[in-house]
Amino acid sequence: MSLEQLATHIAERAGGVGCAAVALSGGVDSGLVAAAARIALGDRAVACTVVSELTPERDKRRAAEVAGRIGIEHRILDVSALAVPEVRRNLSDRCYHCKCLVFRTMLETLGSGCLLLDGTNADDAPDRPGLRAVREFKVLSPLADLDMGKSHIRALAFDAGLPNWEAPSDSCLATRIPLGVELTEERLGRVAALESYLHTLGLNTVRVRPDNLMATVEYLPQFSEIIAENRDKIVALAKKIGLESCTFKEWVE
C-alpha cells in the first residue's frame, strides 16, 4: 500500500464532498491521513487540531509542523474538555465523550456536510471507547479500512517526508490520572509541567502519573542515565508545582 493508493481510497470514499476535515492530533497516523487527503482532495481538505486542557503543548506544535510540511490548511480549534461533565468525571467512557466533543466541534466549525477523517489504524484495539464516537459521527478511518498497521504507516510517513514519522505514540494528559479521580486544571497542569521539563532533558517518551500529591515518573530504560543525572532537579520541580515529591520507575513498552 502506497501513499498514492491511500489517497485514491480517500478520493473514492469522499466522492464529490465539498469539504473533508482530518482530525490532526500531531501523531503519525493522522499526519499520514492528512497528507493523503491533501493529495486526494486538494483545497477541499483541511486539518483540524482540537485543543483542550487535555492536550500536551508538544502535540499542538507537532500538528502545526506536520500541516505546514503537507501544505494543508490547518485550523486550531480551542475547546474546554473539562466543561463536559462526563469527561471531567474521568470514568471508563471518558474518551468517548471527549471524541464526541472533538468531532462535534469540527462539524460546528466547518458545517454538518463536511466529511470527517481520523487516524484510527489496524493495530488499534477494537474496544477503545473513542471508536464508538467514530462510528456515531460516521468518521472515515482510511488506515483501518485498508488494514494498515503502525510499522507500515511509519514507513510511508518517512517516505513522504513527514517530520513526525518516528514520533513515539502518545496519549492525552487525562490518561495519566487514575480513573475515577476528577480531572482538574491543577492536576493536568502538574502533569504537563513535569512532562514538558522531562522532554527538554531528552526523554521523548515519558509518563508522569500523579496519585494524590505524589507522582511516579515512568521512563524507558535507555533514559536511565538522564534520570540519574537530573533526579534532584526533577524532584525540586515537582515540589515547586505543588507535589510532595515523585518516584521513578522504568517503563517497558
Tab-separated table of C-alpha atoms in Angstrom:
chain	number	residue	atom	x	y	z
A	1	MET	CA	0.000	0.000	0.000
A	2	SER	CA	1.447	3.345	-1.079
A	3	LEU	CA	0.581	6.915	-0.181
A	4	GLU	CA	-0.960	7.304	-3.625
A	5	GLN	CA	-3.183	4.259	-3.073
A	6	LEU	CA	-4.253	5.666	0.292
A	7	ALA	CA	-5.098	8.943	-1.443
A	8	THR	CA	-7.096	7.090	-4.086
A	9	HIS	CA	-9.099	5.329	-1.389
A	10	ILE	CA	-9.891	8.651	0.278
A	11	ALA	CA	-10.891	10.218	-3.047
A	12	GLU	CA	-13.223	7.319	-3.812
A	13	ARG	CA	-14.861	7.443	-0.388
A	14	ALA	CA	-15.131	11.240	-0.388
A	15	GLY	CA	-16.741	11.452	-3.810
A	16	GLY	CA	-17.855	14.983	-4.590
A	17	VAL	CA	-17.984	16.190	-0.998
A	18	GLY	CA	-17.189	19.867	-0.716
A	19	CYS	CA	-15.160	19.598	2.497
A	20	ALA	CA	-13.114	16.879	4.164
A	21	ALA	CA	-11.579	17.507	7.586
A	22	VAL	CA	-8.852	15.407	9.175
A	23	ALA	CA	-8.684	15.302	12.973
A	24	LEU	CA	-4.950	16.038	13.170
A	25	SER	CA	-3.611	15.187	16.610
A	26	GLY	CA	0.040	15.632	15.751
A	27	GLY	CA	0.652	11.886	15.702
A	28	VAL	CA	1.998	9.965	12.733
A	29	ASP	CA	-1.318	8.232	11.932
A	30	SER	CA	-3.445	11.337	11.465
A	31	GLY	CA	-0.475	13.060	9.839
A	32	LEU	CA	-0.335	10.430	7.099
A	33	VAL	CA	-4.094	10.662	6.571
A	34	ALA	CA	-3.795	14.439	6.251
A	35	ALA	CA	-1.037	14.052	3.664
A	36	ALA	CA	-3.111	11.603	1.645
A	37	ALA	CA	-6.239	13.763	1.932
A	38	ARG	CA	-4.305	16.746	0.597
A	39	ILE	CA	-3.192	14.691	-2.410
A	40	ALA	CA	-6.682	13.295	-2.948
A	41	LEU	CA	-8.792	16.398	-2.471
A	42	GLY	CA	-6.522	19.406	-2.777
A	43	ASP	CA	-8.000	22.536	-1.227
A	44	ARG	CA	-11.164	20.664	-0.252
A	45	ALA	CA	-9.132	19.033	2.533
A	46	VAL	CA	-8.459	20.773	5.836
A	47	ALA	CA	-6.744	19.617	9.025
A	48	CYS	CA	-8.228	20.454	12.415
A	49	THR	CA	-6.459	20.201	15.749
A	50	VAL	CA	-8.932	20.449	18.609
A	51	VAL	CA	-7.043	21.743	21.641
A	52	SER	CA	-8.260	21.455	25.235
A	53	GLU	CA	-6.909	21.172	28.758
A	54	LEU	CA	-6.048	17.554	27.914
A	55	THR	CA	-3.751	18.425	25.004
A	56	PRO	CA	0.022	18.494	25.546
A	57	GLU	CA	1.556	21.633	24.075
A	58	ARG	CA	4.030	19.491	22.111
A	59	ASP	CA	1.114	17.857	20.219
A	60	LYS	CA	-0.180	21.256	19.131
A	61	ARG	CA	3.277	22.278	17.896
A	62	ARG	CA	3.814	18.967	16.109
A	63	ALA	CA	0.424	19.183	14.374
A	64	ALA	CA	1.251	22.668	13.083
A	65	GLU	CA	4.635	21.468	11.811
A	66	VAL	CA	3.088	18.491	10.016
A	67	ALA	CA	0.355	20.600	8.416
A	68	GLY	CA	2.950	23.115	7.255
A	69	ARG	CA	5.045	20.389	5.655
A	70	ILE	CA	1.999	18.929	3.896
A	71	GLY	CA	0.687	22.293	2.766
A	72	ILE	CA	-2.817	21.653	4.049
A	73	GLU	CA	-4.995	24.337	5.637
A	74	HIS	CA	-4.714	23.946	9.411
A	75	ARG	CA	-7.199	25.151	11.981
A	76	ILE	CA	-6.634	25.165	15.730
A	77	LEU	CA	-9.988	24.805	17.485
A	78	ASP	CA	-9.953	25.639	21.187
A	79	VAL	CA	-12.469	23.918	23.459
A	80	SER	CA	-12.875	23.115	27.147
A	81	ALA	CA	-12.983	19.384	27.718
A	82	LEU	CA	-13.385	19.979	31.450
A	83	ALA	CA	-16.683	21.744	30.735
A	84	VAL	CA	-18.083	18.339	29.737
A	85	PRO	CA	-19.151	16.613	32.995
A	86	GLU	CA	-18.635	13.123	31.546
A	87	VAL	CA	-15.040	13.991	30.657
A	88	ARG	CA	-14.320	15.720	33.944
A	89	ARG	CA	-15.611	12.727	35.962
A	90	ASN	CA	-12.894	10.617	34.295
A	91	LEU	CA	-14.701	7.295	34.160
A	92	SER	CA	-14.123	4.478	31.661
A	93	ASP	CA	-16.185	6.218	28.952
A	94	ARG	CA	-14.224	9.496	29.155
A	95	CYS	CA	-12.578	9.019	25.767
A	96	TYR	CA	-15.941	8.520	24.059
A	97	HIS	CA	-17.276	11.824	25.347
A	98	CYS	CA	-14.030	13.617	24.514
A	99	LYS	CA	-14.056	12.299	20.941
A	100	CYS	CA	-17.672	13.408	20.596
A	101	LEU	CA	-16.560	16.886	21.619
A	102	VAL	CA	-13.779	16.822	19.021
A	103	PHE	CA	-15.968	15.696	16.131
A	104	ARG	CA	-18.896	17.920	17.110
A	105	THR	CA	-16.583	20.952	17.258
A	106	MET	CA	-15.199	20.178	13.805
A	107	LEU	CA	-18.676	19.907	12.307
A	108	GLU	CA	-19.888	23.071	14.034
A	109	THR	CA	-16.891	24.924	12.609
A	110	LEU	CA	-16.872	23.520	9.075
A	111	GLY	CA	-20.507	22.593	8.528
A	112	SER	CA	-22.545	19.447	9.042
A	113	GLY	CA	-21.916	18.308	5.463
A	114	CYS	CA	-18.160	18.060	5.968
A	115	LEU	CA	-16.661	14.557	5.788
A	116	LEU	CA	-14.573	13.751	8.873
A	117	LEU	CA	-11.446	11.584	8.761
A	118	ASP	CA	-9.208	10.285	11.526
A	119	GLY	CA	-6.051	8.251	12.058
A	120	THR	CA	-7.534	5.065	13.536
A	121	ASN	CA	-5.393	2.197	12.245
A	122	ALA	CA	-5.499	-1.587	12.059
A	123	ASP	CA	-3.419	-2.006	15.236
A	124	ASP	CA	-5.822	-0.026	17.424
A	125	ALA	CA	-7.784	-2.103	19.931
A	126	PRO	CA	-11.355	-2.575	18.680
A	127	ASP	CA	-12.812	-1.956	22.145
A	128	ARG	CA	-11.417	1.577	22.512
A	129	PRO	CA	-14.256	3.785	23.820
A	130	GLY	CA	-13.423	6.504	21.309
A	131	LEU	CA	-14.279	4.211	18.395
A	132	ARG	CA	-17.922	4.436	19.399
A	133	ALA	CA	-17.776	8.153	18.620
A	134	VAL	CA	-16.029	7.407	15.312
A	135	ARG	CA	-18.951	5.208	14.305
A	136	GLU	CA	-21.649	7.592	15.532
A	137	PHE	CA	-20.186	10.558	13.647
A	138	LYS	CA	-19.568	8.409	10.540
A	139	VAL	CA	-15.880	9.282	10.542
A	140	LEU	CA	-13.805	7.803	7.721
A	141	SER	CA	-10.807	5.829	9.010
A	142	PRO	CA	-8.840	5.024	5.827
A	143	LEU	CA	-5.876	3.400	7.600
A	144	ALA	CA	-8.142	0.908	9.340
A	145	ASP	CA	-10.170	0.391	6.144
A	146	LEU	CA	-7.000	-0.636	4.312
A	147	ASP	CA	-5.689	-2.764	7.207
A	148	MET	CA	-2.632	-0.560	7.677
A	149	GLY	CA	-0.679	-1.054	10.921
A	150	LYS	CA	1.803	1.168	12.718
A	151	SER	CA	5.040	-0.056	11.124
A	152	HIS	CA	3.615	0.368	7.618
A	153	ILE	CA	2.296	3.825	8.499
A	154	ARG	CA	5.681	4.954	9.813
A	155	ALA	CA	7.407	3.704	6.658
A	156	LEU	CA	5.029	5.646	4.416
A	157	ALA	CA	5.331	8.733	6.605
A	158	PHE	CA	9.125	8.537	6.319
A	159	ASP	CA	8.916	8.221	2.535
A	160	ALA	CA	6.543	11.201	2.456
A	161	GLY	CA	8.999	13.312	4.459
A	162	LEU	CA	6.670	13.879	7.397
A	163	PRO	CA	8.607	15.359	10.320
A	164	ASN	CA	6.800	13.197	12.874
A	165	TRP	CA	7.334	9.831	11.178
A	166	GLU	CA	9.184	8.409	14.183
A	167	ALA	CA	7.368	10.334	16.918
A	168	PRO	CA	6.551	7.976	19.796
A	169	SER	CA	2.945	7.004	20.376
A	170	ASP	CA	1.383	9.300	22.908
A	171	SER	CA	-1.932	9.881	24.608
A	172	CYS	CA	-3.716	12.821	26.155
A	173	LEU	CA	-2.871	14.133	29.620
A	174	ALA	CA	-6.050	12.628	31.088
A	175	THR	CA	-4.605	9.125	30.707
A	176	ARG	CA	-2.056	9.962	33.429
A	177	ILE	CA	-4.794	10.499	36.044
A	178	PRO	CA	-6.270	7.365	37.691
A	179	LEU	CA	-9.781	6.531	36.513
A	180	GLY	CA	-12.395	7.885	38.869
A	181	VAL	CA	-10.214	10.789	40.017
A	182	GLU	CA	-11.770	14.027	38.787
A	183	LEU	CA	-9.868	15.879	36.105
A	184	THR	CA	-8.939	19.418	37.100
A	185	GLU	CA	-6.759	22.084	35.539
A	186	GLU	CA	-4.439	21.862	38.536
A	187	ARG	CA	-3.872	18.107	38.234
A	188	LEU	CA	-3.429	18.230	34.480
A	189	GLY	CA	-1.184	21.273	34.732
A	190	ARG	CA	1.199	19.483	37.072
A	191	VAL	CA	1.489	16.573	34.658
A	192	ALA	CA	2.063	18.922	31.730
A	193	ALA	CA	4.728	20.914	33.587
A	194	LEU	CA	6.744	17.873	34.633
A	195	GLU	CA	6.477	16.112	31.278
A	196	SER	CA	7.438	19.277	29.400
A	197	TYR	CA	10.557	19.600	31.531
A	198	LEU	CA	11.454	15.940	31.035
A	199	HIS	CA	11.121	16.399	27.291
A	200	THR	CA	13.632	19.239	27.405
A	201	LEU	CA	16.075	16.797	29.019
A	202	GLY	CA	15.727	14.438	26.039
A	203	LEU	CA	13.111	11.968	27.255
A	204	ASN	CA	10.896	11.778	24.178
A	205	THR	CA	8.718	9.097	25.776
A	206	VAL	CA	7.752	9.611	29.399
A	207	ARG	CA	4.674	9.442	31.614
A	208	VAL	CA	4.054	11.348	34.843
A	209	ARG	CA	1.337	9.647	36.881
A	210	PRO	CA	0.137	11.568	39.941
A	211	ASP	CA	-1.514	9.875	42.905
A	212	ASN	CA	-2.718	12.478	45.382
A	213	LEU	CA	0.370	14.645	45.980
A	214	MET	CA	2.911	12.063	44.848
A	215	ALA	CA	3.837	11.388	41.247
A	216	THR	CA	5.548	8.491	39.523
A	217	VAL	CA	7.815	9.302	36.598
A	218	GLU	CA	7.779	6.349	34.190
A	219	TYR	CA	10.654	6.327	31.716
A	220	LEU	CA	12.197	3.953	29.195
A	221	PRO	CA	15.384	2.100	30.253
A	222	GLN	CA	17.524	3.982	27.718
A	223	PHE	CA	16.856	7.186	29.648
A	224	SER	CA	18.140	5.854	32.985
A	225	GLU	CA	21.323	7.926	32.853
A	226	ILE	CA	19.421	11.158	32.168
A	227	ILE	CA	17.110	10.429	35.085
A	228	ALA	CA	20.026	9.700	37.407
A	229	GLU	CA	21.806	12.931	36.434
A	230	ASN	CA	18.708	15.089	36.889
A	231	ARG	CA	16.821	13.337	39.681
A	232	ASP	CA	17.259	16.153	42.198
A	233	LYS	CA	16.141	18.795	39.692
A	234	ILE	CA	13.050	16.780	38.773
A	235	VAL	CA	12.081	16.320	42.427
A	236	ALA	CA	12.647	20.025	43.051
A	237	LEU	CA	10.311	20.938	40.191
A	238	ALA	CA	7.683	18.501	41.463
A	239	LYS	CA	7.736	20.251	44.835
A	240	LYS	CA	7.687	23.686	43.238
A	241	ILE	CA	4.447	22.926	41.357
A	242	GLY	CA	2.656	21.626	44.436
A	243	LEU	CA	3.540	17.948	44.717
A	244	GLU	CA	5.160	16.489	47.815
A	245	SER	CA	7.686	14.544	45.752
A	246	CYS	CA	7.993	11.990	42.988
A	247	THR	CA	9.326	8.487	42.491
A	248	PHE	CA	10.917	6.952	39.410
A	249	LYS	CA	10.080	3.729	37.591
A	250	GLU	CA	11.475	2.130	34.445
A	251	TRP	CA	8.729	1.613	31.896
A	252	VAL	CA	8.921	-1.240	29.394
A	253	GLU	CA	6.750	-0.645	26.335
